Short mmCIF file of C-alpha atoms and ligand atoms in Angstrom, two decimals:
data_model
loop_
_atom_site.label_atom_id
_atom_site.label_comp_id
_atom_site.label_asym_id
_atom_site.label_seq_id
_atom_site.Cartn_x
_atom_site.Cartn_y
_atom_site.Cartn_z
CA UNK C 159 -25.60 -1.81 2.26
CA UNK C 160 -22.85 -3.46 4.21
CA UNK C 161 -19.57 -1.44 2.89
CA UNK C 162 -16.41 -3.67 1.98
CA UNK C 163 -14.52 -1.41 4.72
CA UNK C 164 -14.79 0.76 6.96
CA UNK C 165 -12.98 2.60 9.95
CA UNK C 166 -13.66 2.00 13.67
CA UNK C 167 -13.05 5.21 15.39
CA UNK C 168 -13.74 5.29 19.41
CA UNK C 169 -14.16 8.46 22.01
CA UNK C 170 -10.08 7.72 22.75
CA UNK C 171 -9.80 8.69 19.21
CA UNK C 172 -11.99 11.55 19.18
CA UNK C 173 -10.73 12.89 22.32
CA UNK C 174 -6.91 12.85 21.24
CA UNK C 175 -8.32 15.34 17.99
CA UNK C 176 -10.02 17.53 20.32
CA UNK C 177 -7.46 17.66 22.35
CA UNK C 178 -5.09 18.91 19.22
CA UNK C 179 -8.39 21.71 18.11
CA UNK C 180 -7.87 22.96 21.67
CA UNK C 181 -3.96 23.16 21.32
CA UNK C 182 -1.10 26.16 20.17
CA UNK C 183 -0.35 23.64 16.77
CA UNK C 184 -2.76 22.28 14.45
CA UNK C 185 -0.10 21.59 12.19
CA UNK C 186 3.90 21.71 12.86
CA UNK C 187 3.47 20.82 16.39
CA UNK C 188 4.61 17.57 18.52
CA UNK C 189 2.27 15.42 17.49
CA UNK C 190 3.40 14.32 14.13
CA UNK C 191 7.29 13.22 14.80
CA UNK C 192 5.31 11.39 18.05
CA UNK C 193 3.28 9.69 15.43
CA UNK C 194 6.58 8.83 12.85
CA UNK C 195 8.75 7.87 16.23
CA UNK C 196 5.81 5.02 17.48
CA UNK C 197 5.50 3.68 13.63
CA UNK C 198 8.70 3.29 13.21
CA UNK C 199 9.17 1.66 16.51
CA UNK C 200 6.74 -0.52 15.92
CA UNK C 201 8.01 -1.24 12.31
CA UNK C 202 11.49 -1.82 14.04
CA UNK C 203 12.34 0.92 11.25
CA UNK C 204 15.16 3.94 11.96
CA UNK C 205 13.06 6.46 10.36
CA UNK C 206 9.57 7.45 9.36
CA UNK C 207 8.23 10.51 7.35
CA UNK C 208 4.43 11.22 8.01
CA UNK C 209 2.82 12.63 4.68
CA UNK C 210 -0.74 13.88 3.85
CA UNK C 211 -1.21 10.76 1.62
CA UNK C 212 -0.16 7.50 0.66
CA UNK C 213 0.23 8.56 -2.96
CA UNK C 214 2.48 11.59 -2.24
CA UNK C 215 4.58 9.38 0.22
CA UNK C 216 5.07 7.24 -3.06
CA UNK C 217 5.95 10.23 -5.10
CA UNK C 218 8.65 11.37 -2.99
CA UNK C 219 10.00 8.03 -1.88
CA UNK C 220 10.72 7.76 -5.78
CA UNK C 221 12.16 11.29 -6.00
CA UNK C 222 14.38 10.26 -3.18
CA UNK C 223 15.65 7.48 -5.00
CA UNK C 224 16.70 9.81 -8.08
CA UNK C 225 13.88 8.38 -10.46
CA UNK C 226 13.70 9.89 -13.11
CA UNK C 227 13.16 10.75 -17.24
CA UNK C 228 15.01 8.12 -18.78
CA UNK C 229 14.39 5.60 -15.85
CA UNK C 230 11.95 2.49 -16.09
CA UNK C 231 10.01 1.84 -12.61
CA UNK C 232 8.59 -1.47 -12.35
CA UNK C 233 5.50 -2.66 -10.21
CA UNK C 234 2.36 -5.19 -10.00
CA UNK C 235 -0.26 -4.61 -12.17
CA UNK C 236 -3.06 -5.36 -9.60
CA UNK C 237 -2.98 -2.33 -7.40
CA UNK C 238 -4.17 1.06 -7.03
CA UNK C 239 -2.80 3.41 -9.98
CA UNK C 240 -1.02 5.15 -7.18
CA UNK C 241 1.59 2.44 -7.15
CA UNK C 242 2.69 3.37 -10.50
CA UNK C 243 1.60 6.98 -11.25
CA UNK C 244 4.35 7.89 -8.24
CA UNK C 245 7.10 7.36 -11.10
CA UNK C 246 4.95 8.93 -13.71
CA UNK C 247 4.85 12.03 -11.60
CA UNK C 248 9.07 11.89 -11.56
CA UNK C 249 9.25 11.62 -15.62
CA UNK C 250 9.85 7.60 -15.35
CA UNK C 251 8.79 5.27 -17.15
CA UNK C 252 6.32 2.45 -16.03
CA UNK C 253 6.22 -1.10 -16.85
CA UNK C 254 4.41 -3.95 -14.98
CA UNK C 255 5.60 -7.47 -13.75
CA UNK C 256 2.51 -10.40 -13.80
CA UNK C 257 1.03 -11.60 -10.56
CA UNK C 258 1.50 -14.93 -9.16
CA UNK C 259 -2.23 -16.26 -9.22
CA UNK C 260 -2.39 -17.85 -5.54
CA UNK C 261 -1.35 -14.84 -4.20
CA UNK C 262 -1.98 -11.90 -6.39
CA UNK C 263 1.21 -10.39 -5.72
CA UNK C 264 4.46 -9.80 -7.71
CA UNK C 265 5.47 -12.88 -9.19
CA UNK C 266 9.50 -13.20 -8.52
CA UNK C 267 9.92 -15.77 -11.15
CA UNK C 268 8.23 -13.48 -13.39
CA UNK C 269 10.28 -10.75 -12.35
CA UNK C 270 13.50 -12.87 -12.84
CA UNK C 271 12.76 -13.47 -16.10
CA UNK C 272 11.55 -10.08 -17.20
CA UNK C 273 14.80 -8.50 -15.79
CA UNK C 274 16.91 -11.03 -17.83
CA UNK C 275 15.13 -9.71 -20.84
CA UNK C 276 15.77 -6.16 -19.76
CA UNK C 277 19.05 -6.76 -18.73
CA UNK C 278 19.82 -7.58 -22.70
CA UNK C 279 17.93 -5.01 -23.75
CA UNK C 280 19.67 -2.04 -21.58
CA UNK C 281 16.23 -1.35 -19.88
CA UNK C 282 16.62 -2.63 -16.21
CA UNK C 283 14.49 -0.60 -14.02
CA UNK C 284 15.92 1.49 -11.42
CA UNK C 285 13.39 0.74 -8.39
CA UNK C 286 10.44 -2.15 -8.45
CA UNK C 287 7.60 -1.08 -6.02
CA UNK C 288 6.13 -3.91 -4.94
CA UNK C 289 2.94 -4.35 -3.68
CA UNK C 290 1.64 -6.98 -0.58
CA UNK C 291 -1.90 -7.27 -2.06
CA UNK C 292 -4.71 -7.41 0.92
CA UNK C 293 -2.26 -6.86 3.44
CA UNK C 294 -0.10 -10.03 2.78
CA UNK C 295 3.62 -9.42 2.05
CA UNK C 296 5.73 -10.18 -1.12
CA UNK C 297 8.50 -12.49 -1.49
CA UNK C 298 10.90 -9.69 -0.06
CA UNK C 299 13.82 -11.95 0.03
CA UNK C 300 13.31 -12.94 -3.21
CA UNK C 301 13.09 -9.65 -4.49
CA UNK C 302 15.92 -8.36 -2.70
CA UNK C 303 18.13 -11.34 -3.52
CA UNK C 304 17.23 -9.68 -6.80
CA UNK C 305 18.10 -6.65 -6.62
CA UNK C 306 21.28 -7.20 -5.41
CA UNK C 307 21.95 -9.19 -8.87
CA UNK C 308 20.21 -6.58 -11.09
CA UNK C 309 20.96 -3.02 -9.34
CA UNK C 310 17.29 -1.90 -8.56
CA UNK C 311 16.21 -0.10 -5.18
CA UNK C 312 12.92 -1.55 -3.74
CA UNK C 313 9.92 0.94 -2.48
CA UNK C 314 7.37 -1.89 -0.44
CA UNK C 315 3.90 -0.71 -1.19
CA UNK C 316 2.54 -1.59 2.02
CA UNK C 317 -0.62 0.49 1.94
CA UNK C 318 -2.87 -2.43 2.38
CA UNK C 319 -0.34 -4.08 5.38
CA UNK C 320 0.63 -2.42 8.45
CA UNK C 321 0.49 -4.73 11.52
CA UNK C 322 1.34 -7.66 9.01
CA UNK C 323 4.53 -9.56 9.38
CA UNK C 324 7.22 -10.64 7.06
CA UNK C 325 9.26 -13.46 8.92
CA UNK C 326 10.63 -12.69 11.92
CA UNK C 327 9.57 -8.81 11.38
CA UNK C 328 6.52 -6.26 10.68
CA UNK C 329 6.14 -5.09 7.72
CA UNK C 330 7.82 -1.78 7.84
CA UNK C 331 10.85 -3.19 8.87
CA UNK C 332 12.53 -2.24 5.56
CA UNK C 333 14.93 -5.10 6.02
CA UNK C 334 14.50 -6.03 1.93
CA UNK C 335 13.87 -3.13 0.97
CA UNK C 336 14.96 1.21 0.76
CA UNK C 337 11.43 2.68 1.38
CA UNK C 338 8.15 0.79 2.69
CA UNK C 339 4.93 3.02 2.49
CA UNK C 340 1.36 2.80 4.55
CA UNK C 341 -1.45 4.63 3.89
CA UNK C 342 -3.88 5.62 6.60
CA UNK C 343 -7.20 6.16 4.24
CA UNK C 344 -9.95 5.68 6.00
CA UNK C 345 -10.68 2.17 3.81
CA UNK C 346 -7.14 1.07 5.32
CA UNK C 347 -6.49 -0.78 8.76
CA UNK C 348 -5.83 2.39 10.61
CA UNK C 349 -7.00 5.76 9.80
CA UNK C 350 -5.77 9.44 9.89
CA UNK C 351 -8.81 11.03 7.40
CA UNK C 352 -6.18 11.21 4.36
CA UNK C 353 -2.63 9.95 5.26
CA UNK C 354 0.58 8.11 5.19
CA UNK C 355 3.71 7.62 5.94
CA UNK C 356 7.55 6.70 4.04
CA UNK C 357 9.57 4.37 6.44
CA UNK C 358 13.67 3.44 5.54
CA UNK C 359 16.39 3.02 7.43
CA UNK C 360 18.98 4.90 5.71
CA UNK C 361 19.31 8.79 7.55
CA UNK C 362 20.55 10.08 3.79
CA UNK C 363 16.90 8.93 2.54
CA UNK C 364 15.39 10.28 5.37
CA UNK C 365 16.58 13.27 5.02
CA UNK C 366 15.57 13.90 1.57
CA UNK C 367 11.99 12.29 2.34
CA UNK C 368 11.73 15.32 4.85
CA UNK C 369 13.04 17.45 2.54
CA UNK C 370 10.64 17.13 -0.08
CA UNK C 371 7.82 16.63 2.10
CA UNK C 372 8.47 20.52 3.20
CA UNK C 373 8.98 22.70 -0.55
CA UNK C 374 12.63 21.07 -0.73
CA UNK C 375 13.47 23.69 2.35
CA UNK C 376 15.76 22.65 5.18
CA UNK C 377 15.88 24.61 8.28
CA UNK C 378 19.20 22.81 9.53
CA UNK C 379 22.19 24.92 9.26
CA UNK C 380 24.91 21.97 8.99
CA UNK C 381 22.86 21.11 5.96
CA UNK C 382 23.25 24.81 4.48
CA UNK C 383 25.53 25.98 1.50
CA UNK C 384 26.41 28.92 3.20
CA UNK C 385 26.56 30.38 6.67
CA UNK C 386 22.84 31.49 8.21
CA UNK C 387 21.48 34.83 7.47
CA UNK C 388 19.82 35.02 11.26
CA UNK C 389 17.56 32.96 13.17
CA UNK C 390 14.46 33.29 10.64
CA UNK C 391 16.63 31.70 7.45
CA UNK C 392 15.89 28.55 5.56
CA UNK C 393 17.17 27.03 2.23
CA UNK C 394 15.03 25.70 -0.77
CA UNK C 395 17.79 23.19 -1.80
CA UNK C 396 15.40 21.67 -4.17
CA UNK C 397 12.04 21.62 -5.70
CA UNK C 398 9.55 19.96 -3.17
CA UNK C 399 5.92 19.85 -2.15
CA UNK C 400 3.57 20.48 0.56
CA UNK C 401 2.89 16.83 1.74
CA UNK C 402 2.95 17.30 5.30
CA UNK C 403 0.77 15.50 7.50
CA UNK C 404 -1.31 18.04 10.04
CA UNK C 405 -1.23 17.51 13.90
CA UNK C 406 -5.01 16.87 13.70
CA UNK C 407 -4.15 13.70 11.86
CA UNK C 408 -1.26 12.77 13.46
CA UNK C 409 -3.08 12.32 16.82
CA UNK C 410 -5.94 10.05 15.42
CA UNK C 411 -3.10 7.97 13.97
CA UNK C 412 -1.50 7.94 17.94
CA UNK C 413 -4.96 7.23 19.05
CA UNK C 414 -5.46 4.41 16.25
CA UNK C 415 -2.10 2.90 16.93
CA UNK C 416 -3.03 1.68 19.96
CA UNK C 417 -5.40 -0.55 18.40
CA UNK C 418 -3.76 -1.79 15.55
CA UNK C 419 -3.13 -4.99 16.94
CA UNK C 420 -6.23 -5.76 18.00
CA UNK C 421 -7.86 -4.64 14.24
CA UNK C 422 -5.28 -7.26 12.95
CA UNK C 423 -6.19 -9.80 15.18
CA UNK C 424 -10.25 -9.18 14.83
CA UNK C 425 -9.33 -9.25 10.55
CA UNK C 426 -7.98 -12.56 10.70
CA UNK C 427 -10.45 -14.27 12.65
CA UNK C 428 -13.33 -13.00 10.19
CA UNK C 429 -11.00 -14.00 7.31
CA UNK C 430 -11.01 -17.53 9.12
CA UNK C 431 -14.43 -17.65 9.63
CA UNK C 432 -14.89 -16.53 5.63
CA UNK C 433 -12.65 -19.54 4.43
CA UNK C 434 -15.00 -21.81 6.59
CA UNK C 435 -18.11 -21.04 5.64
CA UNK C 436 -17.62 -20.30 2.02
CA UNK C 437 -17.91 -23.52 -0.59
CA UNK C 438 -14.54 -24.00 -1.32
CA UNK C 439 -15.76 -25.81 -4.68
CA UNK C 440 -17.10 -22.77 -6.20
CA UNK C 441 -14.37 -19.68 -4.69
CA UNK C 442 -10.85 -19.92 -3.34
CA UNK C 443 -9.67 -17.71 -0.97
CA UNK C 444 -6.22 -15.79 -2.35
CA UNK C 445 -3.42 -18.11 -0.85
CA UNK C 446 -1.95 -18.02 2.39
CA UNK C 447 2.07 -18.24 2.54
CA UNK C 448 4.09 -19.60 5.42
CA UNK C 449 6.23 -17.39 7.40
CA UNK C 450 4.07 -13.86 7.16
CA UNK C 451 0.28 -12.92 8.90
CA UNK C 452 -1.55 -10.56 6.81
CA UNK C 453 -2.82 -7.86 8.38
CA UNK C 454 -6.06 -8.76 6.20
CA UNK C 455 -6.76 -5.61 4.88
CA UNK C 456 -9.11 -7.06 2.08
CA UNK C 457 -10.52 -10.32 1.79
CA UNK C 458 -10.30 -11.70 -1.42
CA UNK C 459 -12.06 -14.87 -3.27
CA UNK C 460 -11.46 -15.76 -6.71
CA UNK C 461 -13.90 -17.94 -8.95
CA UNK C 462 -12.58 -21.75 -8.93
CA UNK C 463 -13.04 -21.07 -12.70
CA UNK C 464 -11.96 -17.21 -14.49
CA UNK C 465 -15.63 -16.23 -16.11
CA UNK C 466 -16.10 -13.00 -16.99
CA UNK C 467 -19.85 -13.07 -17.20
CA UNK C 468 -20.65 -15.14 -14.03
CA UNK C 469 -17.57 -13.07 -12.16
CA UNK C 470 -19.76 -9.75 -13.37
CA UNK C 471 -23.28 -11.81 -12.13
CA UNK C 472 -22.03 -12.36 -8.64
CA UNK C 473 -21.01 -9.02 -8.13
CA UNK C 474 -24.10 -7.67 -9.32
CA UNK C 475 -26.04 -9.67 -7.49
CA UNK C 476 -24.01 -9.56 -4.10
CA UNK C 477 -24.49 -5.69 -4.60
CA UNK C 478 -28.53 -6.37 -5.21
CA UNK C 479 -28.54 -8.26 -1.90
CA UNK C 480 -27.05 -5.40 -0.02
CA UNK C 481 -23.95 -6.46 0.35
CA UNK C 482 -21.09 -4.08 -1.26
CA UNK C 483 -18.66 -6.35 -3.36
CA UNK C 484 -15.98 -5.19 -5.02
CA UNK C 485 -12.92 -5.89 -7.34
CA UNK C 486 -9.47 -5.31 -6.40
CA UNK C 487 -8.13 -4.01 -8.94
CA UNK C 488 -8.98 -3.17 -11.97
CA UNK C 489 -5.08 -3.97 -13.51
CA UNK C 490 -3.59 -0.96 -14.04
CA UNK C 491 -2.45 -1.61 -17.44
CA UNK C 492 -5.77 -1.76 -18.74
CA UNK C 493 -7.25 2.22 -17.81
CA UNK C 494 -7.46 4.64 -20.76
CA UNK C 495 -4.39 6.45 -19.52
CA UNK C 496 -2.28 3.81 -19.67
CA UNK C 497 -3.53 2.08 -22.55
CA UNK C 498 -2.33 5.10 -24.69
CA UNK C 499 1.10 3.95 -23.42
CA UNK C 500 0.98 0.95 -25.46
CA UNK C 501 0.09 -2.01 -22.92
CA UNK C 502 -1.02 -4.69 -24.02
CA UNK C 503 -3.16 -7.34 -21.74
CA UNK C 504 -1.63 -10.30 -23.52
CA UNK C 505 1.33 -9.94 -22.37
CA UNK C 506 -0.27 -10.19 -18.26
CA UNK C 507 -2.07 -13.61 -18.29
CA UNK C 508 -2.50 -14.02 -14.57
CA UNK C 509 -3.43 -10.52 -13.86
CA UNK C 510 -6.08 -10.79 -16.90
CA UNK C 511 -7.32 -14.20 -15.41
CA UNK C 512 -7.49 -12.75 -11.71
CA UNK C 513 -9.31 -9.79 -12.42
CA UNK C 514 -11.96 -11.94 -14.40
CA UNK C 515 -12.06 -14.10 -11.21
CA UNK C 516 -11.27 -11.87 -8.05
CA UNK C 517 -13.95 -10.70 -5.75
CA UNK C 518 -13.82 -8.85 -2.46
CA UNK C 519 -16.07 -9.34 0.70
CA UNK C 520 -16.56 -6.76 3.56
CA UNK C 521 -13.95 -6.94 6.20
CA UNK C 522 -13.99 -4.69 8.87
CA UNK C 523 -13.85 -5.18 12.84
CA UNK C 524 -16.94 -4.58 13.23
CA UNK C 525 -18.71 -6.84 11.05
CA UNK C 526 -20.79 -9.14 12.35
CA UNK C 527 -20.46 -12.99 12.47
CA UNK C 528 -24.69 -12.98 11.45
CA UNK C 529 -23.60 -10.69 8.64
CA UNK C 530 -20.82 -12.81 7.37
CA UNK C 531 -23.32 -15.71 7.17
CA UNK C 532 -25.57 -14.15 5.06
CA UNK C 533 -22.58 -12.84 2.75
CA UNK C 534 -21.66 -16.44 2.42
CA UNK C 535 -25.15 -17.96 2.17
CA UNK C 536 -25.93 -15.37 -0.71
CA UNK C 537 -22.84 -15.97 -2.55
CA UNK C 538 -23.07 -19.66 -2.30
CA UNK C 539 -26.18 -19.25 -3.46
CA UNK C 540 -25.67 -17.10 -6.48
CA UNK C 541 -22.83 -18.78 -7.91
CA UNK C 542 -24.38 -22.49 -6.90
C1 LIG B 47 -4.83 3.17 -0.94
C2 LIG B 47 -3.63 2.82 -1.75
C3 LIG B 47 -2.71 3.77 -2.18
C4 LIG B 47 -2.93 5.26 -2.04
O1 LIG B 47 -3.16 5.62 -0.74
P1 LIG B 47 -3.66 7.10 -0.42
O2 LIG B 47 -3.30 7.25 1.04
O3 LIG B 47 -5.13 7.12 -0.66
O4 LIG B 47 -2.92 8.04 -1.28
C5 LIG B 47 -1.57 3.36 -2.84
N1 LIG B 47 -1.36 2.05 -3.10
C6 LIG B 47 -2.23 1.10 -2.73
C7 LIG B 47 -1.93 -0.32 -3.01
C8 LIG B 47 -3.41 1.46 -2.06
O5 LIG B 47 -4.29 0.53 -1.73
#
């Protein structure tokens, strides 16, 4: 079966864990604020807060922004629950904004026009998360220019799109937004086993981030509410977690880092040669928009035409010819848990059209030009 992702670890990578197994700190050591310092350099960020998971880097970005009961969080409807579960883990309430169909991400117009609505009805939201679908950034301007109007903070859901750009920056940059988060599953473009990481630029938010990351305890005494016991005190000031990253991970992130560029790079060449060799009459490739690369984590095609039954057929039978499609995502909106919420798919016409339509092809660095051939002659051939 040829996977839909998959890391590319090499002996650089290998050797920098080792070296970690062989050292005083599996955890707690040097290696992890190495690994936040050389993201956020590379993000041109201030800060970065390495985490054990994507998902918990959500949950405590939102903490950090004081969501919660009584707040609405708003994000795209085609993404991994995590996007929205983060506020649902803080007491918030969720609510999604349609997808622009060319793109698959956030729809600003939408978003306008929902917060208008909201706006009248006392229910702004206090943060939007959005998401850059397949590693391709959102309208950030737009959504900041937003947010200035409306009063929302902005957490960039940037799992899928480290090494992309946004204008004249990487994603990461945090320019338009309070929080940007990457995950490094192994799926993603680089890999630390199970990881991620909470980038801003503001040393209050920071703070907190590390805060909760470590049980809520801070070991600094200017931050203390009352003069240190001895050298072995700490506060809890709050009520946090254990989402710290281990040194084991950190060090295959290092290693990975050094790559990323290249992995980007290698991703948008296959996604070139895709868009070539596929019949544009029968699939589309999700839309391409001018000032941003995408650092390609997923390549997406949807149907010329939203079918439910022929979208199913393909995927069946790309999975029959060995070849792993998949659908992201299934929109949120529409899983058991959040259909006892109340949502209703009517009122998300592009996300129900997309995920009738959307299909994703392998793309990893690895795979083989002779391998996307036959993924294009086989799908040209089943949907011919
Ligand atoms: C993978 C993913 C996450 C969660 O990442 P983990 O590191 O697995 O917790 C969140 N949001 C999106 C869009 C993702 O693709």
């Amino acid at each position: 079966m040829i996977p839909y992702g998959k890391q590319n670890l090499n002996q650089a990578d290998i050797d920098a864990v080792v070296e970690v197994l062989q050292s005083d700190f599996l955890t707690q050591g040097k290696k992890v604020p190495e690994f936040e310092q050389t993201v956020a350099n590379y993000c041109h960020a201030q800060y970065a807060t390495a985490t054990n998971s994507a998902t918990s880097a959500l949950h405590i970005a939102c903490l950090a922004l004081d969501v919660g009961q009584g707040d609405w969080v708003w994000t795209s409807p085609i993404s991994f629950v995590a996007s929205s579960n983060c506020a649902l883990y803080c007491g918030a309430q969720v609510d999604f904004v349609d997808i622009d169909l060319d793109t698959g991400n956030l729809s600003v117009q939408t978003l306008e026009q929902k917060l208008i609505q909201a706006q009248k009805e006392n229910k702004l939201p206090k943060v939007v998360i959005p998401v850059h679908l397949a590693g391709q950034s959102c309208d950030m301007q737009g959504i900041h220019a937003l947010s200035q109007t409306y009063g929302f903070k902005i957490i960039e859901d940037a799992s899928h799109a480290i090494g992309g750009r946004y204008q004249a920056k990487p994603v990461g940059s945090c320019e338009y937004s309070d929080i940007t988060v990457f995950s490094f599953h192994p799926v993603k473009i680089i890999t630390t086993g199970e990881g991620g990481m909470a980038l801003t630029n503001q040393p209050e938010l920071d703070k907190k981030l590390k805060r909760l990351r470590s049980h809520g305890i801070t070991s600094t005494e200017e931050e203390m509410t009352e003069p240190s016991h001895g050298p072995w005190y700490y506060q809890q000031q709050e009520l946090g977690f254990n989402y710290r990253m281990t040194d084991i991970q950190a060090a295959l992130g290092l290693s990975q880092l050094n790559r990323l560029d290249e992995f980007v790079q290698k991703r948008n060449e296959l996604a070139a040669y895709y868009n070539q060799n596929l019949n544009t009459e029968l699939v589309t490739p999700l839309a391409q928009q001018p000032n941003r690369v995408s650092a390609y984590h997923l390549y997406i095609v949807k149907l010329k035409k939203s079918d439910t039954n022929k979208h199913k057929q393909a995927i069946i039978g790309l999975r029959a010819a060995g070849i792993m499609a998949h659908v992201h995502y299934i929109p949120i909106y529409l899983q058991p848990y959040y259909q006892s919420m109340g949502f209703d798919s009517k009122d998300f016409p592009n996300a129900q059209t997309y995920y009738h339509s959307a299909i994703t092809l392998p793309l990893y660095p690895i795979l083989t030009l002779e391998q996307q051939d036959y993924i294009c002659e086989i799908l040209n051939l089943i949907l011919a």
